[in-house]
Amino acid sequence: MREIKFRAWDWWRMLSDPKIWFLEWKYNYSINDELQSSDYIYMQYTCLKDKNGKEIYEGDIIKYKTNKIQHSLVQWISDWFKIVKVLSPTRTRTSTLWHFLTEYQCEVIWNIYENPDLLTNK
């Protein structure tokens, strides 16, 4: 069975599962109400880990090397966790996360909310 976990971005810090459930109890929200609230951005665990054993969540930025070191974003697209590679300001390419992890030595380096500038490949 797949482990379902979340973390949340509350506009200045990342909260892990126990803190999220504490907030739910403290403010007496149901999780569905909170998911639709603008107070938090929720990210689901992909059930996959990077080369160092770090859990990969939706919204993470991963680093990998093809012919050069690149960064890509993990997103939920069409019922799959995928890697979104920015080719140009108007073009992107996607690949399933599992396939990507088997092909490249990927490492989670940050997330889109704390450091979006990492997606600018140089």
PDB file of C-alpha atoms in Angstrom:
ATOM      1  CA  MET A   1       0.000   0.000   0.000  1.00  0.00           C
ATOM      2  CA  ARG A   2       1.195   3.487  -0.875  1.00  0.00           C
ATOM      3  CA  GLU A   3       2.093   5.823   1.980  1.00  0.00           C
ATOM      4  CA  ILE A   4       0.120   9.068   1.748  1.00  0.00           C
ATOM      5  CA  LYS A   5       1.856  12.057   3.331  1.00  0.00           C
ATOM      6  CA  PHE A   6       1.728  15.782   2.832  1.00  0.00           C
ATOM      7  CA  ARG A   7       3.716  18.834   3.735  1.00  0.00           C
ATOM      8  CA  ALA A   8       2.485  22.414   3.505  1.00  0.00           C
ATOM      9  CA  TRP A   9       3.951  25.813   2.662  1.00  0.00           C
ATOM     10  CA  ASP A  10       2.409  28.572   4.786  1.00  0.00           C
ATOM     11  CA  TRP A  11       3.999  31.479   2.883  1.00  0.00           C
ATOM     12  CA  TRP A  12       7.136  31.681   5.044  1.00  0.00           C
ATOM     13  CA  ARG A  13       8.036  28.124   6.103  1.00  0.00           C
ATOM     14  CA  MET A  14       7.520  24.466   5.248  1.00  0.00           C
ATOM     15  CA  LEU A  15       5.374  22.402   7.624  1.00  0.00           C
ATOM     16  CA  SER A  16       5.602  18.627   7.862  1.00  0.00           C
ATOM     17  CA  ASP A  17       2.707  16.199   8.490  1.00  0.00           C
ATOM     18  CA  PRO A  18       2.516  16.413  12.315  1.00  0.00           C
ATOM     19  CA  LYS A  19       2.456  20.223  12.247  1.00  0.00           C
ATOM     20  CA  ILE A  20      -0.275  20.197   9.596  1.00  0.00           C
ATOM     21  CA  TRP A  21      -2.490  17.916  11.685  1.00  0.00           C
ATOM     22  CA  PHE A  22      -1.834  20.100  14.746  1.00  0.00           C
ATOM     23  CA  LEU A  23      -3.003  23.169  12.817  1.00  0.00           C
ATOM     24  CA  GLU A  24      -6.119  21.267  11.745  1.00  0.00           C
ATOM     25  CA  TRP A  25      -6.927  20.464  15.388  1.00  0.00           C
ATOM     26  CA  LYS A  26      -5.976  23.935  16.687  1.00  0.00           C
ATOM     27  CA  TYR A  27      -8.176  25.827  14.255  1.00  0.00           C
ATOM     28  CA  ASN A  28     -10.858  23.108  14.047  1.00  0.00           C
ATOM     29  CA  TYR A  29     -10.744  22.883  10.245  1.00  0.00           C
ATOM     30  CA  SER A  30     -11.357  19.760   8.286  1.00  0.00           C
ATOM     31  CA  ILE A  31      -8.414  18.933   6.044  1.00  0.00           C
ATOM     32  CA  ASN A  32     -10.618  19.412   2.968  1.00  0.00           C
ATOM     33  CA  ASP A  33     -11.439  22.970   4.036  1.00  0.00           C
ATOM     34  CA  GLU A  34      -7.748  23.676   4.595  1.00  0.00           C
ATOM     35  CA  LEU A  35      -6.780  22.217   1.242  1.00  0.00           C
ATOM     36  CA  GLN A  36      -9.050  24.731  -0.405  1.00  0.00           C
ATOM     37  CA  SER A  37      -7.896  27.569   1.825  1.00  0.00           C
ATOM     38  CA  SER A  38      -5.360  30.112   0.615  1.00  0.00           C
ATOM     39  CA  ASP A  39      -3.502  29.861   3.932  1.00  0.00           C
ATOM     40  CA  TYR A  40      -1.450  26.824   2.836  1.00  0.00           C
ATOM     41  CA  ILE A  41      -0.117  25.190  -0.292  1.00  0.00           C
ATOM     42  CA  TYR A  42      -0.134  21.406   0.128  1.00  0.00           C
ATOM     43  CA  MET A  43       2.378  19.082  -1.504  1.00  0.00           C
ATOM     44  CA  GLN A  44       1.946  15.311  -1.645  1.00  0.00           C
ATOM     45  CA  TYR A  45       4.719  12.774  -1.093  1.00  0.00           C
ATOM     46  CA  THR A  46       5.531  10.888  -4.318  1.00  0.00           C
ATOM     47  CA  CYS A  47       6.562   7.666  -2.491  1.00  0.00           C
ATOM     48  CA  LEU A  48       9.934   7.969  -4.240  1.00  0.00           C
ATOM     49  CA  LYS A  49      13.335   9.014  -2.892  1.00  0.00           C
ATOM     50  CA  ASP A  50      16.337  10.711  -4.446  1.00  0.00           C
ATOM     51  CA  LYS A  51      19.843   9.222  -4.688  1.00  0.00           C
ATOM     52  CA  ASN A  52      20.528  10.220  -1.046  1.00  0.00           C
ATOM     53  CA  GLY A  53      17.320   8.645   0.288  1.00  0.00           C
ATOM     54  CA  LYS A  54      15.527  11.979   0.724  1.00  0.00           C
ATOM     55  CA  GLU A  55      11.756  11.880   0.190  1.00  0.00           C
ATOM     56  CA  ILE A  56      10.535  13.618  -2.979  1.00  0.00           C
ATOM     57  CA  TYR A  57       7.423  15.788  -2.749  1.00  0.00           C
ATOM     58  CA  GLU A  58       5.403  17.591  -5.379  1.00  0.00           C
ATOM     59  CA  GLY A  59       6.934  21.078  -5.724  1.00  0.00           C
ATOM     60  CA  ASP A  60      10.501  19.892  -5.119  1.00  0.00           C
ATOM     61  CA  ILE A  61      13.308  21.011  -7.390  1.00  0.00           C
ATOM     62  CA  ILE A  62      15.661  18.212  -8.357  1.00  0.00           C
ATOM     63  CA  LYS A  63      19.187  18.435  -9.713  1.00  0.00           C
ATOM     64  CA  TYR A  64      20.508  15.959 -12.267  1.00  0.00           C
ATOM     65  CA  LYS A  65      23.257  15.749 -14.860  1.00  0.00           C
ATOM     66  CA  THR A  66      22.820  15.011 -18.549  1.00  0.00           C
ATOM     67  CA  ASN A  67      25.469  16.778 -20.594  1.00  0.00           C
ATOM     68  CA  LYS A  68      25.331  19.566 -17.973  1.00  0.00           C
ATOM     69  CA  ILE A  69      23.858  20.015 -14.498  1.00  0.00           C
ATOM     70  CA  GLN A  70      20.174  20.911 -14.687  1.00  0.00           C
ATOM     71  CA  HIS A  71      17.246  21.583 -12.360  1.00  0.00           C
ATOM     72  CA  SER A  72      13.629  20.532 -12.857  1.00  0.00           C
ATOM     73  CA  LEU A  73      10.351  20.731 -10.967  1.00  0.00           C
ATOM     74  CA  VAL A  74       8.272  17.797  -9.674  1.00  0.00           C
ATOM     75  CA  GLN A  75       4.549  18.247 -10.450  1.00  0.00           C
ATOM     76  CA  TRP A  76       1.329  16.219 -10.483  1.00  0.00           C
ATOM     77  CA  ILE A  77       0.153  16.159 -14.114  1.00  0.00           C
ATOM     78  CA  SER A  78      -2.496  13.888 -15.646  1.00  0.00           C
ATOM     79  CA  ASP A  79      -2.542  11.336 -12.808  1.00  0.00           C
ATOM     80  CA  TRP A  80       1.265  11.002 -12.553  1.00  0.00           C
ATOM     81  CA  PHE A  81       4.115  12.707 -10.735  1.00  0.00           C
ATOM     82  CA  LYS A  82       6.235  14.179 -13.489  1.00  0.00           C
ATOM     83  CA  ILE A  83       9.392  16.173 -14.017  1.00  0.00           C
ATOM     84  CA  VAL A  84       8.913  19.426 -15.893  1.00  0.00           C
ATOM     85  CA  LYS A  85      11.991  20.542 -17.777  1.00  0.00           C
ATOM     86  CA  VAL A  86      11.995  24.136 -19.016  1.00  0.00           C
ATOM     87  CA  LEU A  87      13.455  24.252 -22.530  1.00  0.00           C
ATOM     88  CA  SER A  88      12.706  27.910 -23.204  1.00  0.00           C
ATOM     89  CA  PRO A  89      10.297  30.549 -21.877  1.00  0.00           C
ATOM     90  CA  THR A  90       7.544  29.054 -24.066  1.00  0.00           C
ATOM     91  CA  ARG A  91       8.491  25.339 -24.210  1.00  0.00           C
ATOM     92  CA  THR A  92       8.644  22.589 -21.608  1.00  0.00           C
ATOM     93  CA  ARG A  93       9.118  18.816 -21.683  1.00  0.00           C
ATOM     94  CA  THR A  94       7.675  16.373 -19.155  1.00  0.00           C
ATOM     95  CA  SER A  95       8.722  12.874 -18.125  1.00  0.00           C
ATOM     96  CA  THR A  96       7.369  10.568 -15.424  1.00  0.00           C
ATOM     97  CA  LEU A  97       9.282  10.938 -12.179  1.00  0.00           C
ATOM     98  CA  TRP A  98       9.863   7.201 -11.780  1.00  0.00           C
ATOM     99  CA  HIS A  99      11.355   6.930 -15.275  1.00  0.00           C
ATOM    100  CA  PHE A 100      13.502   9.996 -14.644  1.00  0.00           C
ATOM    101  CA  LEU A 101      14.871   8.582 -11.379  1.00  0.00           C
ATOM    102  CA  THR A 102      15.862   5.319 -13.081  1.00  0.00           C
ATOM    103  CA  GLU A 103      17.665   7.177 -15.861  1.00  0.00           C
ATOM    104  CA  TYR A 104      19.501   9.899 -13.877  1.00  0.00           C
ATOM    105  CA  GLN A 105      21.120  10.304 -10.477  1.00  0.00           C
ATOM    106  CA  CYS A 106      18.637  12.881  -9.115  1.00  0.00           C
ATOM    107  CA  GLU A 107      18.977  14.889  -5.924  1.00  0.00           C
ATOM    108  CA  VAL A 108      16.384  17.086  -4.193  1.00  0.00           C
ATOM    109  CA  ILE A 109      17.996  20.474  -3.688  1.00  0.00           C
ATOM    110  CA  TRP A 110      15.095  22.732  -2.653  1.00  0.00           C
ATOM    111  CA  ASN A 111      11.468  23.457  -3.453  1.00  0.00           C
ATOM    112  CA  ILE A 112       9.683  25.902  -5.744  1.00  0.00           C
ATOM    113  CA  TYR A 113       8.283  28.018  -2.892  1.00  0.00           C
ATOM    114  CA  GLU A 114      11.527  28.690  -1.028  1.00  0.00           C
ATOM    115  CA  ASN A 115      13.832  29.110  -4.007  1.00  0.00           C
ATOM    116  CA  PRO A 116      12.128  29.420  -7.438  1.00  0.00           C
ATOM    117  CA  ASP A 117      15.266  30.913  -9.000  1.00  0.00           C
ATOM    118  CA  LEU A 118      16.854  27.446  -9.077  1.00  0.00           C
ATOM    119  CA  LEU A 119      14.678  26.550 -12.068  1.00  0.00           C
ATOM    120  CA  THR A 120      16.627  28.975 -14.240  1.00  0.00           C
ATOM    121  CA  ASN A 121      19.058  26.570 -15.909  1.00  0.00           C
ATOM    122  CA  LYS A 122      22.316  28.141 -16.855  1.00  0.00           C
TER     123      LYS A 122
END
